[in-house]
């Protein structure tokens, strides 16, 4: 697994995937890590509430519980605690492995572009045996467009309106799944081109999309 860009074969499809609540159900691990951070710092954190709004960068959540001038230090502490607490507690989303496999079987490349701290994103994927062609972290919403363009991604799959915005900023087709904090109506209103119930429907959609693209 590598976070460095790799060349895309001419004509090959590259599909980007978000991580939290798209490929992995990170709620149990993040919940546990917030509780541990609260205990460590003596600061109240409503972990139940925090895991209902996953997607934006960590700092966006921590500023709800810590003074702004402490957020950078608390982010570092959280990320240092995270591997021992959150990795083994986090399962793959239903259909995640099959979605990555479907891209590979179509002759394409599957990449992960996420707001999560990149080393921890890689640990999740390694633990779950999910092996994308590239992992790029620390990017949120429109920032994701930079990596998607660099990697030549023409499709981006995510669960949040921020993922839709990232796809559209990159000129990629936005495929959304309402498996995170945003429901199907929110995702469509944000501009998602395709909304699937979950990733179990992705292989069939990809086969149809690839067939249409081949005939175009």
CSV table of C-alpha atoms in Angstrom, one decimal:
chain,number,residue,atom,x,y,z
A,1,UNK,CA,0.0,0.0,0.0
A,2,UNK,CA,1.3,3.4,-0.8
A,3,UNK,CA,0.2,7.0,-0.5
A,4,UNK,CA,2.3,8.1,-3.4
A,5,UNK,CA,0.7,8.7,-6.8
A,6,UNK,CA,1.2,5.9,-9.3
A,7,UNK,CA,0.7,6.1,-13.0
A,8,UNK,CA,-2.7,5.2,-14.5
A,9,UNK,CA,-2.6,3.0,-17.6
A,10,UNK,CA,-4.1,4.8,-20.6
A,11,UNK,CA,-7.8,4.3,-20.6
A,12,UNK,CA,-7.9,2.5,-17.2
A,13,UNK,CA,-10.6,3.5,-14.8
A,14,UNK,CA,-9.6,5.0,-11.4
A,15,UNK,CA,-12.2,5.0,-8.6
A,16,UNK,CA,-11.6,6.9,-5.4
A,17,UNK,CA,-13.3,5.9,-2.1
A,18,UNK,CA,-13.8,7.8,1.1
A,19,UNK,CA,-12.8,5.8,4.2
A,20,UNK,CA,-14.9,6.6,7.4
A,21,UNK,CA,-18.5,5.3,7.0
A,22,UNK,CA,-17.8,4.4,3.3
A,23,UNK,CA,-15.3,1.6,3.5
A,24,UNK,CA,-15.1,1.3,7.3
A,25,UNK,CA,-17.6,1.7,10.2
A,26,UNK,CA,-15.3,3.8,12.3
A,27,UNK,CA,-17.9,4.7,14.9
A,28,UNK,CA,-16.9,2.0,17.6
A,29,UNK,CA,-13.2,2.9,17.4
A,30,UNK,CA,-13.6,6.6,17.3
A,31,UNK,CA,-16.2,6.5,20.1
A,32,UNK,CA,-13.7,4.5,22.3
A,33,UNK,CA,-10.9,6.9,21.4
A,34,UNK,CA,-12.9,10.0,22.4
A,35,UNK,CA,-13.8,8.4,25.7
A,36,UNK,CA,-10.1,7.7,26.3
A,37,UNK,CA,-9.2,11.2,25.4
A,38,UNK,CA,-11.8,12.6,27.8
A,39,UNK,CA,-10.5,10.4,30.6
A,40,UNK,CA,-6.9,11.4,29.8
A,41,UNK,CA,-7.5,15.1,29.7
A,42,UNK,CA,-10.4,15.4,32.3
A,43,UNK,CA,-12.5,17.1,29.6
A,44,UNK,CA,-16.1,16.1,28.9
A,45,UNK,CA,-16.6,14.8,25.3
A,46,UNK,CA,-20.0,13.5,24.2
A,47,UNK,CA,-18.7,10.6,22.2
A,48,UNK,CA,-22.2,9.4,21.3
A,49,UNK,CA,-22.9,12.8,19.6
A,50,UNK,CA,-19.4,13.0,18.0
A,51,UNK,CA,-19.8,9.7,16.1
A,52,UNK,CA,-23.1,11.0,14.5
A,53,UNK,CA,-21.2,13.6,12.6
A,54,UNK,CA,-18.1,11.9,11.2
A,55,UNK,CA,-16.6,13.1,8.0
A,56,UNK,CA,-15.1,16.6,8.6
A,57,UNK,CA,-11.5,16.9,9.9
A,58,UNK,CA,-10.8,15.9,13.5
A,59,UNK,CA,-10.1,19.5,14.5
A,60,UNK,CA,-13.7,20.4,13.6
A,61,UNK,CA,-14.9,18.1,16.3
A,62,UNK,CA,-12.3,18.8,18.9
A,63,UNK,CA,-13.0,22.5,18.9
A,64,UNK,CA,-16.5,21.6,20.2
A,65,UNK,CA,-14.8,20.3,23.4
A,66,UNK,CA,-11.5,22.1,23.8
A,67,UNK,CA,-10.4,25.8,23.6
A,68,UNK,CA,-9.2,26.6,20.1
A,69,UNK,CA,-5.6,27.1,21.3
A,70,UNK,CA,-5.6,23.5,22.6
A,71,UNK,CA,-7.0,21.8,19.5
A,72,UNK,CA,-3.7,21.2,17.7
A,73,UNK,CA,-2.2,19.5,20.8
A,74,UNK,CA,-5.3,17.5,21.4
A,75,UNK,CA,-5.3,16.4,17.8
A,76,UNK,CA,-1.8,15.1,18.2
A,77,UNK,CA,-2.7,13.3,21.4
A,78,UNK,CA,-5.8,11.7,19.9
A,79,UNK,CA,-3.9,10.5,16.8
A,80,UNK,CA,-1.1,9.1,19.0
A,81,UNK,CA,-3.7,7.2,21.1
A,82,UNK,CA,-5.8,6.1,18.2
A,83,UNK,CA,-3.8,3.0,16.9
A,84,UNK,CA,-4.0,1.1,20.2
A,85,UNK,CA,-7.7,1.9,20.7
A,86,UNK,CA,-9.5,2.3,17.4
A,87,UNK,CA,-8.0,0.0,14.8
A,88,UNK,CA,-9.1,-3.5,16.0
A,89,UNK,CA,-12.5,-2.1,17.1
A,90,UNK,CA,-13.4,-1.0,13.6
A,91,UNK,CA,-15.0,-3.3,11.1
A,92,UNK,CA,-15.3,-3.0,7.3
A,93,UNK,CA,-18.6,-1.7,5.9
A,94,UNK,CA,-20.7,-4.3,4.2
A,95,UNK,CA,-19.6,-4.6,0.6
A,96,UNK,CA,-16.4,-2.7,1.1
A,97,UNK,CA,-14.0,-5.5,0.0
A,98,UNK,CA,-16.3,-6.4,-2.9
A,99,UNK,CA,-16.4,-2.8,-4.1
A,100,UNK,CA,-12.6,-2.6,-4.2
A,101,UNK,CA,-12.4,-6.0,-5.9
A,102,UNK,CA,-14.9,-5.0,-8.5
A,103,UNK,CA,-12.7,-2.0,-9.5
A,104,UNK,CA,-9.7,-4.3,-9.8
A,105,UNK,CA,-11.7,-7.0,-11.8
A,106,UNK,CA,-12.7,-4.3,-14.2
A,107,UNK,CA,-9.0,-3.6,-14.9
A,108,UNK,CA,-9.1,-0.3,-12.9
A,109,UNK,CA,-7.4,1.2,-9.9
A,110,UNK,CA,-9.0,1.8,-6.5
A,111,UNK,CA,-7.7,4.6,-4.3
A,112,UNK,CA,-8.7,5.9,-0.9
A,113,UNK,CA,-8.9,9.7,-0.4
A,114,UNK,CA,-9.9,10.6,3.2
A,115,UNK,CA,-9.8,13.4,5.8
A,116,UNK,CA,-8.4,10.9,8.3
A,117,UNK,CA,-4.8,11.2,9.4
A,118,UNK,CA,-3.0,9.1,6.7
A,119,UNK,CA,-1.0,6.8,8.9
A,120,UNK,CA,-4.1,5.8,10.8
A,121,UNK,CA,-6.1,5.3,7.6
A,122,UNK,CA,-3.4,2.9,6.4
A,123,UNK,CA,-3.5,1.0,9.6
A,124,UNK,CA,-7.2,0.5,9.3
A,125,UNK,CA,-6.9,-0.8,5.8
A,126,UNK,CA,-4.0,-3.1,6.6
A,127,UNK,CA,-5.9,-4.5,9.6
A,128,UNK,CA,-8.9,-5.3,7.5
A,129,UNK,CA,-7.0,-6.7,4.5
A,130,UNK,CA,-8.2,-4.0,2.1
A,131,UNK,CA,-5.4,-3.1,-0.3
A,132,UNK,CA,-6.1,0.0,-2.5
A,133,UNK,CA,-3.6,1.2,-5.0
A,134,UNK,CA,-3.0,4.4,-3.1
A,135,UNK,CA,-4.0,6.1,0.2
A,136,UNK,CA,-4.1,9.8,0.5
A,137,UNK,CA,-5.1,11.3,3.8
A,138,UNK,CA,-5.7,14.7,5.5
A,139,UNK,CA,-8.0,16.0,2.8
A,140,UNK,CA,-11.5,17.2,3.3
A,141,UNK,CA,-14.3,18.2,0.9
A,142,UNK,CA,-13.0,20.3,-2.0
A,143,UNK,CA,-9.4,19.6,-0.9
A,144,UNK,CA,-10.0,16.0,-2.0
A,145,UNK,CA,-10.2,17.2,-5.6
A,146,UNK,CA,-6.4,17.8,-5.7
A,147,UNK,CA,-5.6,14.1,-5.0
A,148,UNK,CA,-8.5,12.9,-7.2
A,149,UNK,CA,-7.1,14.9,-10.2
A,150,UNK,CA,-3.5,13.9,-9.5
A,151,UNK,CA,-4.6,10.2,-9.5
A,152,UNK,CA,-6.8,10.6,-12.6
A,153,UNK,CA,-9.9,9.5,-10.7
A,154,UNK,CA,-13.1,9.8,-12.8
A,155,UNK,CA,-15.4,8.4,-10.0
A,156,UNK,CA,-15.4,9.2,-6.3
A,157,UNK,CA,-17.5,7.2,-3.8
A,158,UNK,CA,-18.4,8.7,-0.4
A,159,UNK,CA,-21.0,9.0,2.3
A,160,UNK,CA,-20.9,12.7,3.1
A,161,UNK,CA,-22.0,15.9,1.3
A,162,UNK,CA,-18.3,16.9,1.6
A,163,UNK,CA,-17.4,13.9,-0.5
A,164,UNK,CA,-19.9,15.0,-3.2
A,165,UNK,CA,-18.3,18.4,-3.2
A,166,UNK,CA,-14.9,16.9,-3.5
A,167,UNK,CA,-16.0,14.8,-6.5
A,168,UNK,CA,-17.6,17.7,-8.3
A,169,UNK,CA,-14.6,19.9,-7.7
A,170,UNK,CA,-12.4,17.2,-9.3
A,171,UNK,CA,-14.8,16.8,-12.3
A,172,UNK,CA,-15.4,13.2,-11.2
A,173,UNK,CA,-18.7,11.4,-11.1
A,174,UNK,CA,-20.1,11.5,-7.5
A,175,UNK,CA,-21.4,8.1,-6.3
A,176,UNK,CA,-22.8,8.4,-2.8
A,177,UNK,CA,-24.0,5.9,-0.1
A,178,UNK,CA,-26.2,7.1,2.8
A,179,UNK,CA,-24.3,4.9,5.3
A,180,UNK,CA,-22.9,7.9,7.2
A,181,UNK,CA,-24.4,11.0,8.7
A,182,UNK,CA,-26.0,12.2,5.5
A,183,UNK,CA,-29.2,10.7,4.1
A,184,UNK,CA,-30.0,10.0,0.5
A,185,UNK,CA,-32.0,13.2,0.1
A,186,UNK,CA,-29.1,15.3,1.4
A,187,UNK,CA,-26.6,13.6,-0.9
A,188,UNK,CA,-28.8,14.2,-3.9
A,189,UNK,CA,-29.4,17.8,-3.0
A,190,UNK,CA,-25.6,18.3,-2.7
A,191,UNK,CA,-25.3,17.1,-6.3
A,192,UNK,CA,-24.5,13.4,-6.1
A,193,UNK,CA,-24.8,11.8,-9.6
A,194,UNK,CA,-25.6,8.4,-8.2
A,195,UNK,CA,-27.0,7.3,-4.8
A,196,UNK,CA,-26.7,3.6,-3.9
A,197,UNK,CA,-28.3,2.2,-0.7
A,198,UNK,CA,-24.8,0.8,0.3
A,199,UNK,CA,-21.7,-0.6,-1.2
A,200,UNK,CA,-23.2,-4.0,-1.9
A,201,UNK,CA,-24.9,-2.4,-4.9
A,202,UNK,CA,-21.6,-0.9,-6.2
A,203,UNK,CA,-20.3,-3.9,-8.2
A,204,UNK,CA,-23.5,-4.1,-10.3
A,205,UNK,CA,-23.5,-0.3,-10.8
A,206,UNK,CA,-19.8,-0.4,-11.8
A,207,UNK,CA,-20.4,-3.1,-14.4
A,208,UNK,CA,-23.3,-1.1,-15.9
A,209,UNK,CA,-21.2,2.1,-15.8
A,210,UNK,CA,-18.2,0.5,-17.4
A,211,UNK,CA,-20.3,-1.0,-20.1
A,212,UNK,CA,-21.8,2.4,-21.0
A,213,UNK,CA,-18.3,4.0,-20.9
A,214,UNK,CA,-16.9,1.3,-23.2
A,215,UNK,CA,-19.7,1.9,-25.7
A,216,UNK,CA,-19.3,5.7,-25.6
